CSV table of C-alpha atoms and ligand atoms in Angstrom, one decimal:
chain,number,residue,atom,x,y,z
A,256,MET,CA,-38.5,3.4,7.5
A,257,THR,CA,-37.6,6.9,6.3
A,258,GLN,CA,-35.9,9.2,8.8
A,259,ALA,CA,-36.2,13.0,8.8
A,260,LEU,CA,-34.8,16.2,10.1
A,261,LEU,CA,-36.9,19.2,11.1
A,262,LEU,CA,-35.2,22.6,11.1
A,263,VAL,CA,-36.7,24.6,14.0
A,264,GLY,CA,-33.7,26.7,15.2
A,265,GLY,CA,-34.5,30.1,13.6
A,266,LYS,CA,-35.2,33.2,15.6
A,267,GLY,CA,-38.4,34.0,13.7
A,268,THR,CA,-37.8,37.7,13.8
A,269,ARG,CA,-40.5,38.5,11.2
A,270,LEU,CA,-43.1,37.1,13.7
A,271,HIS,CA,-42.1,39.4,16.6
A,272,PRO,CA,-43.5,39.9,19.2
A,273,LEU,CA,-45.0,36.4,19.1
A,274,THR,CA,-41.6,34.8,18.8
A,275,LEU,CA,-40.0,36.7,21.7
A,276,THR,CA,-41.6,34.1,24.1
A,277,ARG,CA,-41.7,31.0,21.9
A,278,PRO,CA,-39.9,29.7,18.8
A,279,LYS,CA,-41.8,30.2,15.5
A,280,PRO,CA,-42.7,26.5,14.9
A,281,MET,CA,-44.4,26.5,18.4
A,282,VAL,CA,-46.7,29.4,17.7
A,283,PRO,CA,-50.2,27.9,17.6
A,284,ALA,CA,-52.0,27.8,14.2
A,285,GLY,CA,-55.3,26.1,14.1
A,286,GLY,CA,-55.1,25.4,17.9
A,287,VAL,CA,-51.7,23.5,17.9
A,288,PRO,CA,-48.1,24.5,17.3
A,289,ILE,CA,-47.4,25.2,13.6
A,290,MET,CA,-45.1,22.2,13.4
A,291,GLU,CA,-47.6,19.8,14.9
A,292,HIS,CA,-49.4,19.6,11.6
A,293,LEU,CA,-46.2,18.5,9.9
A,294,VAL,CA,-45.2,16.0,12.7
A,295,ARG,CA,-48.6,14.2,12.3
A,296,ARG,CA,-48.4,14.3,8.5
A,297,ALA,CA,-44.8,12.9,8.6
A,298,ALA,CA,-45.9,10.1,10.9
A,299,GLU,CA,-48.8,9.3,8.6
A,300,ALA,CA,-46.3,9.2,5.6
A,301,GLY,CA,-44.2,6.5,7.3
A,302,VAL,CA,-41.5,8.7,8.9
A,303,THR,CA,-40.3,6.7,11.9
A,304,ARG,CA,-37.7,9.0,13.5
A,305,LEU,CA,-37.7,12.8,13.3
A,306,VAL,CA,-34.7,14.8,14.6
A,307,LEU,CA,-35.5,18.3,15.7
A,308,ALA,CA,-32.6,20.7,15.0
A,309,THR,CA,-33.1,23.4,17.6
A,310,SER,CA,-31.2,26.5,18.6
A,311,TYR,CA,-33.4,29.4,19.7
A,312,LEU,CA,-35.5,28.6,22.9
A,313,PRO,CA,-34.8,24.8,22.5
A,314,ASP,CA,-36.6,23.6,25.7
A,315,ALA,CA,-40.1,24.6,24.3
A,316,PHE,CA,-40.1,21.7,21.9
A,317,ARG,CA,-39.4,18.8,24.3
A,318,ALA,CA,-41.9,20.3,26.8
A,319,HIS,CA,-44.7,20.0,24.3
A,320,PHE,CA,-43.8,17.0,22.1
A,321,GLY,CA,-41.7,14.8,24.5
A,322,ASP,CA,-40.4,11.6,22.9
A,323,GLY,CA,-43.1,11.7,20.2
A,324,SER,CA,-44.9,8.6,21.3
A,325,ALA,CA,-48.2,10.5,21.6
A,326,TYR,CA,-47.8,11.4,17.9
A,327,GLY,CA,-46.8,7.9,16.6
A,328,ILE,CA,-43.2,8.9,15.8
A,329,GLU,CA,-39.8,8.9,17.6
A,330,LEU,CA,-38.6,12.4,18.2
A,331,CYS,CA,-35.0,13.3,19.1
A,332,TYR,CA,-33.5,16.7,19.8
A,333,ILE,CA,-30.2,18.3,19.1
A,334,THR,CA,-29.3,21.9,20.0
A,335,GLU,CA,-26.8,24.2,18.2
A,336,GLU,CA,-25.0,26.4,20.7
A,337,THR,CA,-24.8,29.1,18.0
A,338,PRO,CA,-27.1,28.8,15.0
A,339,LEU,CA,-25.4,26.9,12.1
A,340,GLY,CA,-27.8,28.1,9.4
A,341,THR,CA,-30.0,25.7,7.4
A,342,GLY,CA,-27.1,23.6,5.9
A,343,GLY,CA,-25.0,23.5,9.1
A,344,ALA,CA,-28.1,22.4,11.1
A,345,ILE,CA,-28.8,19.6,8.7
A,346,ARG,CA,-25.1,18.4,8.9
A,347,ASN,CA,-25.1,18.6,12.7
A,348,ALA,CA,-28.5,16.9,13.2
A,349,ALA,CA,-27.8,14.1,10.8
A,350,GLU,CA,-25.4,12.7,13.5
A,351,MET,CA,-28.6,11.4,15.2
A,352,LEU,CA,-29.8,9.4,12.2
A,353,THR,CA,-29.1,5.7,11.6
A,354,SER,CA,-29.8,5.8,7.9
A,355,GLY,CA,-27.2,4.3,5.6
A,356,PRO,CA,-25.2,6.4,3.0
A,357,ASP,CA,-27.5,5.5,0.1
A,358,GLU,CA,-30.8,6.0,2.0
A,359,PRO,CA,-33.1,9.0,1.7
A,360,VAL,CA,-33.4,11.5,4.5
A,361,LEU,CA,-36.3,14.0,4.5
A,362,VAL,CA,-35.6,17.6,5.6
A,363,PHE,CA,-38.4,20.0,6.5
A,364,ASN,CA,-38.5,23.6,7.4
A,365,GLY,CA,-40.5,24.0,10.6
A,366,ASP,CA,-42.7,26.9,9.6
A,367,ILE,CA,-44.3,25.5,6.4
A,368,LEU,CA,-47.9,24.4,6.1
A,369,SER,CA,-48.5,22.1,3.1
A,370,GLY,CA,-50.6,19.4,1.6
A,371,LEU,CA,-47.5,17.8,-0.1
A,372,ASP,CA,-47.6,14.0,-0.6
A,373,ILE,CA,-44.4,13.3,1.4
A,374,ALA,CA,-44.2,9.6,0.6
A,375,ASP,CA,-44.4,10.4,-3.1
A,376,LEU,CA,-41.5,12.9,-2.9
A,377,VAL,CA,-39.4,10.1,-1.4
A,378,ARG,CA,-40.5,7.7,-4.1
A,379,ARG,CA,-39.6,10.2,-6.9
A,380,HIS,CA,-36.2,10.8,-5.3
A,381,ARG,CA,-35.4,7.0,-5.2
A,382,ASP,CA,-36.7,6.4,-8.8
A,383,ALA,CA,-34.6,9.2,-10.2
A,384,LYS,CA,-31.5,8.2,-8.2
A,385,ALA,CA,-31.1,11.9,-7.3
A,386,ASP,CA,-28.6,13.3,-4.8
A,387,VAL,CA,-31.2,15.9,-3.6
A,388,THR,CA,-34.9,16.3,-4.5
A,389,LEU,CA,-36.6,19.6,-3.7
A,390,HIS,CA,-40.3,20.2,-3.3
A,391,LEU,CA,-41.1,23.2,-5.5
A,392,THR,CA,-44.3,25.1,-5.6
A,393,ARG,CA,-45.6,27.9,-7.8
A,394,VAL,CA,-46.4,31.4,-6.6
A,395,ALA,CA,-47.9,34.5,-8.3
A,396,ASP,CA,-45.2,36.8,-6.9
A,397,PRO,CA,-41.9,34.9,-6.5
A,398,ARG,CA,-39.7,37.9,-5.5
A,399,ALA,CA,-39.5,37.0,-1.8
A,400,PHE,CA,-38.4,33.4,-2.5
A,401,GLY,CA,-35.7,31.3,-3.9
A,402,LEU,CA,-36.4,30.6,-7.6
A,403,VAL,CA,-35.7,27.1,-8.9
A,404,PRO,CA,-36.0,26.6,-12.7
A,405,THR,CA,-36.0,23.0,-14.0
A,406,ASP,CA,-35.6,21.3,-17.4
A,407,GLU,CA,-38.3,19.1,-19.1
A,408,ASP,CA,-37.1,16.1,-17.1
A,409,ASN,CA,-37.4,18.0,-13.8
A,410,TRP,CA,-33.7,18.4,-13.2
A,411,VAL,CA,-32.8,21.7,-11.5
A,412,LEU,CA,-31.0,24.2,-13.7
A,413,ASP,CA,-30.2,27.0,-11.3
A,414,PHE,CA,-30.9,28.5,-7.9
A,415,ARG,CA,-31.7,32.2,-7.7
A,416,GLU,CA,-32.3,33.6,-4.2
A,417,LYS,CA,-34.8,36.4,-3.9
A,418,PRO,CA,-34.6,38.0,-7.4
A,419,THR,CA,-34.8,41.8,-7.6
A,420,THR,CA,-34.9,42.6,-11.3
A,421,PRO,CA,-37.6,41.4,-13.8
A,422,GLU,CA,-34.9,39.6,-15.9
A,423,GLU,CA,-34.0,37.5,-12.9
A,424,ILE,CA,-37.6,36.2,-12.5
A,425,VAL,CA,-37.1,33.3,-14.9
A,426,THR,CA,-39.7,31.0,-13.4
A,427,ASP,CA,-42.6,31.0,-10.9
A,428,GLN,CA,-41.3,27.8,-9.3
A,429,ILE,CA,-39.9,28.3,-5.8
A,430,ASN,CA,-38.1,26.3,-3.2
A,431,ALA,CA,-40.9,25.1,-0.8
A,432,GLY,CA,-38.6,24.2,2.1
A,433,CYS,CA,-38.9,20.4,2.0
A,434,TYR,CA,-36.1,18.2,0.6
A,435,VAL,CA,-35.0,14.6,0.3
A,436,PHE,CA,-31.2,14.2,0.6
A,437,THR,CA,-29.3,11.0,-0.1
A,438,ARG,CA,-27.6,10.6,3.3
A,439,SER,CA,-24.0,10.6,1.9
A,440,VAL,CA,-24.7,14.1,0.4
A,441,ILE,CA,-25.4,15.4,4.0
A,442,ASP,CA,-22.2,14.0,5.2
A,443,ARG,CA,-20.3,16.1,2.7
A,444,ILE,CA,-21.6,19.4,4.0
A,445,PRO,CA,-18.8,21.1,6.0
A,446,ALA,CA,-19.1,20.5,9.7
A,447,GLY,CA,-18.8,23.0,12.6
A,448,ARG,CA,-19.5,26.2,10.7
A,449,GLU,CA,-22.5,28.2,9.4
A,450,VAL,CA,-23.7,26.9,6.1
A,451,SER,CA,-26.8,27.9,4.1
A,452,VAL,CA,-28.4,25.1,2.2
A,453,GLU,CA,-30.1,27.5,-0.3
A,454,ARG,CA,-27.0,29.7,-1.0
A,455,GLU,CA,-24.2,27.2,-0.6
A,456,VAL,CA,-25.1,23.5,-0.6
A,457,PHE,CA,-27.5,23.4,-3.5
A,458,PRO,CA,-25.6,25.7,-5.9
A,459,GLY,CA,-22.4,23.8,-5.0
A,460,LEU,CA,-24.0,20.5,-5.8
A,461,LEU,CA,-25.2,21.8,-9.2
A,462,ALA,CA,-21.7,23.3,-10.0
A,463,ASP,CA,-20.2,19.8,-9.2
A,464,GLY,CA,-22.6,18.1,-11.6
A,465,GLY,CA,-24.8,16.7,-8.9
A,466,ARG,CA,-28.2,15.2,-9.6
A,467,VAL,CA,-30.7,17.8,-8.2
A,468,LEU,CA,-34.3,17.0,-8.9
A,469,GLY,CA,-37.3,19.5,-8.5
A,470,VAL,CA,-40.8,18.1,-7.9
A,471,VAL,CA,-43.5,20.7,-8.6
A,472,ASP,CA,-46.5,20.0,-6.3
A,473,THR,CA,-49.3,22.5,-6.4
A,474,SER,CA,-51.3,21.3,-3.4
A,475,TYR,CA,-51.8,23.8,-0.5
A,476,TRP,CA,-48.5,25.5,0.5
A,477,LEU,CA,-47.8,28.5,2.8
A,478,ASP,CA,-44.7,29.8,4.6
A,479,LEU,CA,-46.0,31.1,7.9
A,480,GLY,CA,-43.1,33.4,8.4
A,481,THR,CA,-44.9,36.7,8.5
A,482,PRO,CA,-47.9,37.8,10.6
A,483,GLN,CA,-50.2,38.1,7.6
A,484,ALA,CA,-49.3,34.6,6.3
A,485,PHE,CA,-49.5,33.2,9.8
A,486,VAL,CA,-53.1,34.4,10.3
A,487,LYS,CA,-54.0,33.1,6.8
A,488,GLY,CA,-52.5,29.7,7.6
A,489,SER,CA,-54.4,29.4,10.9
A,490,THR,CA,-57.7,30.5,9.5
A,491,ASP,CA,-57.3,28.2,6.4
A,492,LEU,CA,-56.6,25.3,8.8
A,493,VAL,CA,-59.8,26.0,10.8
A,494,ARG,CA,-61.9,26.3,7.7
A,495,GLY,CA,-60.5,23.0,6.3
A,496,LEU,CA,-58.8,24.6,3.3
A,497,VAL,CA,-55.6,22.7,4.2
A,498,PRO,CA,-56.1,19.1,5.4
A,499,SER,CA,-54.5,18.4,8.8
A,500,PRO,CA,-54.8,15.4,11.1
A,501,ALA,CA,-53.7,17.7,14.0
A,502,LEU,CA,-56.7,20.1,14.0
A,503,PRO,CA,-58.1,19.7,17.6
A,504,GLY,CA,-61.8,20.0,16.6
A,505,PRO,CA,-64.2,20.0,13.6
A,506,ARG,CA,-63.4,22.4,10.8
A,507,GLY,CA,-65.7,25.4,10.3
A,508,GLU,CA,-66.1,29.1,10.9
A,509,ALA,CA,-64.4,28.9,14.3
A,510,LEU,CA,-62.5,26.6,16.5
A,511,VAL,CA,-63.2,27.0,20.2
A,512,LEU,CA,-60.7,25.2,22.4
A,513,ASP,CA,-61.3,23.7,25.9
A,514,ASP,CA,-62.6,25.8,28.7
A,515,ALA,CA,-63.1,28.9,26.6
A,516,GLU,CA,-66.1,31.1,27.4
A,517,VAL,CA,-67.9,32.7,24.5
A,518,ALA,CA,-71.0,34.8,25.1
A,519,ASP,CA,-74.1,33.7,23.2
A,520,SER,CA,-74.3,37.1,21.6
A,521,ALA,CA,-70.7,37.1,20.3
A,522,THR,CA,-70.0,36.1,16.7
A,523,LEU,CA,-67.0,34.1,15.6
A,524,SER,CA,-66.2,33.7,11.9
A,525,GLY,CA,-63.6,33.4,9.1
A,526,GLY,CA,-61.7,30.5,10.7
A,527,THR,CA,-61.1,32.2,14.0
A,528,THR,CA,-59.5,30.2,16.8
A,529,ILE,CA,-60.4,30.9,20.5
A,530,GLY,CA,-57.7,29.5,22.8
A,531,ARG,CA,-58.1,27.5,26.0
A,532,LYS,CA,-59.6,29.5,28.9
A,533,ALA,CA,-60.1,32.6,26.7
A,534,VAL,CA,-63.1,34.7,27.3
A,535,VAL,CA,-65.1,36.6,24.6
A,536,ARG,CA,-67.8,38.8,26.1
A,537,GLU,CA,-71.2,40.0,24.9
A,538,ASP,CA,-71.8,41.4,21.4
A,539,THR,CA,-68.2,41.1,20.4
A,540,ARG,CA,-67.3,40.1,16.8
A,541,VAL,CA,-64.1,38.2,16.0
A,542,HIS,CA,-63.4,37.4,12.4
A,543,GLY,CA,-60.4,35.6,10.8
A,544,SER,CA,-58.2,35.9,13.9
A,545,VAL,CA,-56.0,33.9,16.2
A,546,VAL,CA,-57.0,34.4,19.9
A,547,MET,CA,-54.5,32.5,22.0
A,548,ASP,CA,-55.0,30.8,25.4
A,549,GLY,CA,-56.2,33.0,28.3
A,550,VAL,CA,-57.1,36.1,26.3
A,551,VAL,CA,-60.0,38.2,27.5
A,552,ILE,CA,-61.9,40.3,25.0
A,553,GLY,CA,-64.4,42.8,26.5
A,554,ALA,CA,-68.0,43.4,25.4
A,555,GLY,CA,-68.8,45.1,22.0
A,556,ALA,CA,-65.3,44.7,20.6
A,557,ASP,CA,-64.7,44.2,16.9
A,558,ILE,CA,-61.6,42.2,16.0
A,559,GLU,CA,-60.6,41.2,12.4
A,560,SER,CA,-57.5,39.6,11.0
A,561,CYS,CA,-55.6,39.9,14.3
A,562,VAL,CA,-53.4,37.8,16.5
A,563,LEU,CA,-53.9,38.2,20.2
A,564,GLY,CA,-51.0,36.7,22.2
A,565,GLU,CA,-51.5,34.6,25.3
A,566,ASN,CA,-53.3,36.3,28.2
A,567,ALA,CA,-53.7,39.6,26.3
A,568,THR,CA,-56.7,41.6,27.3
A,569,VAL,CA,-58.8,43.9,25.1
A,570,ALA,CA,-61.1,46.5,26.6
A,571,ASP,CA,-64.8,46.9,25.9
A,572,GLY,CA,-65.7,48.4,22.5
A,573,VAL,CA,-62.1,48.2,21.0
A,574,VAL,CA,-61.9,47.9,17.2
A,575,LEU,CA,-58.8,46.1,15.9
A,576,ARG,CA,-57.7,45.3,12.4
A,577,ASP,CA,-54.5,43.5,11.2
A,578,ALA,CA,-53.0,43.9,14.7
A,579,VAL,CA,-50.5,41.6,16.5
A,580,ILE,CA,-50.8,42.0,20.2
A,581,ALA,CA,-48.0,40.6,22.4
A,582,ASP,CA,-48.5,38.0,25.2
A,583,GLY,CA,-49.9,39.7,28.3
A,584,ASP,CA,-50.5,43.1,26.7
A,585,HIS,CA,-53.6,45.2,27.4
A,586,VAL,CA,-55.3,47.1,24.6
A,587,SER,CA,-57.4,49.8,26.3
A,588,ALA,CA,-58.1,51.9,23.2
A,589,VAL,CA,-57.2,51.6,19.5
A,590,PRO,CA,-53.7,52.9,19.0
A,591,ALA,CA,-53.6,55.2,16.0
A,592,GLU,CA,-51.2,53.1,14.0
A,593,LEU,CA,-53.5,50.1,14.3
A,594,ALA,CA,-56.7,51.9,13.4
A,595,ARG,CA,-56.3,51.7,9.7
B,221,GTP,P1,-37.0,35.1,10.3
B,221,GTP,O1,-36.0,35.5,11.3
B,221,GTP,O2,-38.3,35.7,10.5
B,221,GTP,O3,-36.4,35.1,8.9
B,221,GTP,O4,-37.3,33.5,10.6
B,221,GTP,P2,-36.3,32.2,10.8
B,221,GTP,O5,-35.2,32.6,11.7
B,221,GTP,O6,-37.1,31.0,11.2
B,221,GTP,O7,-35.7,32.0,9.3
B,221,GTP,P3,-36.3,31.2,8.1
B,221,GTP,O8,-37.7,31.4,8.0
B,221,GTP,O9,-35.5,31.6,6.9
B,221,GTP,O10,-35.9,29.7,8.4
B,221,GTP,C1,-36.5,28.6,7.7
B,221,GTP,C2,-36.5,27.4,8.7
B,221,GTP,O11,-35.1,27.0,9.0
B,221,GTP,C3,-37.2,27.7,9.9
B,221,GTP,O12,-38.0,26.5,10.3
B,221,GTP,C4,-36.1,27.9,11.0
B,221,GTP,O13,-36.5,27.5,12.3
B,221,GTP,C5,-35.0,27.1,10.4
B,221,GTP,N1,-33.6,27.7,10.7
B,221,GTP,C6,-33.2,28.8,10.2
B,221,GTP,N2,-31.9,29.0,10.6
B,221,GTP,C7,-31.6,28.0,11.4
B,221,GTP,C8,-30.4,27.6,12.1
B,221,GTP,O14,-29.4,28.3,12.1
B,221,GTP,N3,-30.4,26.4,12.8
B,221,GTP,C9,-31.5,25.6,12.8
B,221,GTP,N4,-31.5,24.5,13.5
B,221,GTP,N5,-32.7,25.9,12.1
B,221,GTP,C10,-32.7,27.1,11.4
């Protein structure tokens, strides 16, 4: 009977231009919106009610997910007029929960792909009688993340956001963007103003002697916040490197969605997705890419590690590497800056 909040109100600026027309958690990875993988995994883990904390382009979520009944979970929506930050969003959205003060509430970032055992995280939180439990993961280069060192009993010692000097890199454990809060802790977050959970709520809890637990889980984890990470996440999903109950087809070298037309002489590989009603013409090669719905790729093209936005068109013979093409754009020749 665990209830949960999903933070999906960010502007997703690092994923421009894809996020000019849809919120980041709705960008399709492995054929479905990024967050659909999490929604299905949360339902499987026993989450009964999930509140979506929206702000940027809020209508896109309800249009796709509705009341959640198709996903085996009750979905509710709340919209911030102006974004309240991660902590403010949690405080605001918790109004839609019915959990009692001592009950655990799960909180997820909407752009994370992970194989975390969600039910186990809640169990660990309860067993330790923690105020907050954070999912931590280990990364080779932690500089772009929030560092979270812990003691031998897994209690959090410090929060260090995005370290810049080598001395500040005290651990390879980072905040993985999934938390369990004891409900009463959420109710103590200041209401009605912008609050960051990473910079204000967690450090404040530690300073006040709160019980903040870190659970290191080294199963698959990826923050899909940048184009490179997004392409990796989508291709990993298609190839089955991250298990997901939401993948709309068998895993393999490519996922071809309904009503797509792929010429017999075209080759698809590296976990490529071909969207609905997309067309891939003769002798074209598409490797490790995300081709969204309605895209048309001409004959003899060579596309690798790219994202082609909805209804984009690519002319015959074009070679593209590491490119992100906006919805509806036409690529007639290889622009110099993309032809690396
Ligand atoms: P960038 O602009 O590229 O940094 O992306 P972002 O705006 O999504 O920010 P970030 O990746 O740091 O956000 C982490 C998660 O929190 C994402 O799932 C966001 O949707 C969500 N989020 C960030 N800020 C807010 C906010 O003010 N309100 C709500 N409801 N969610 C937020």
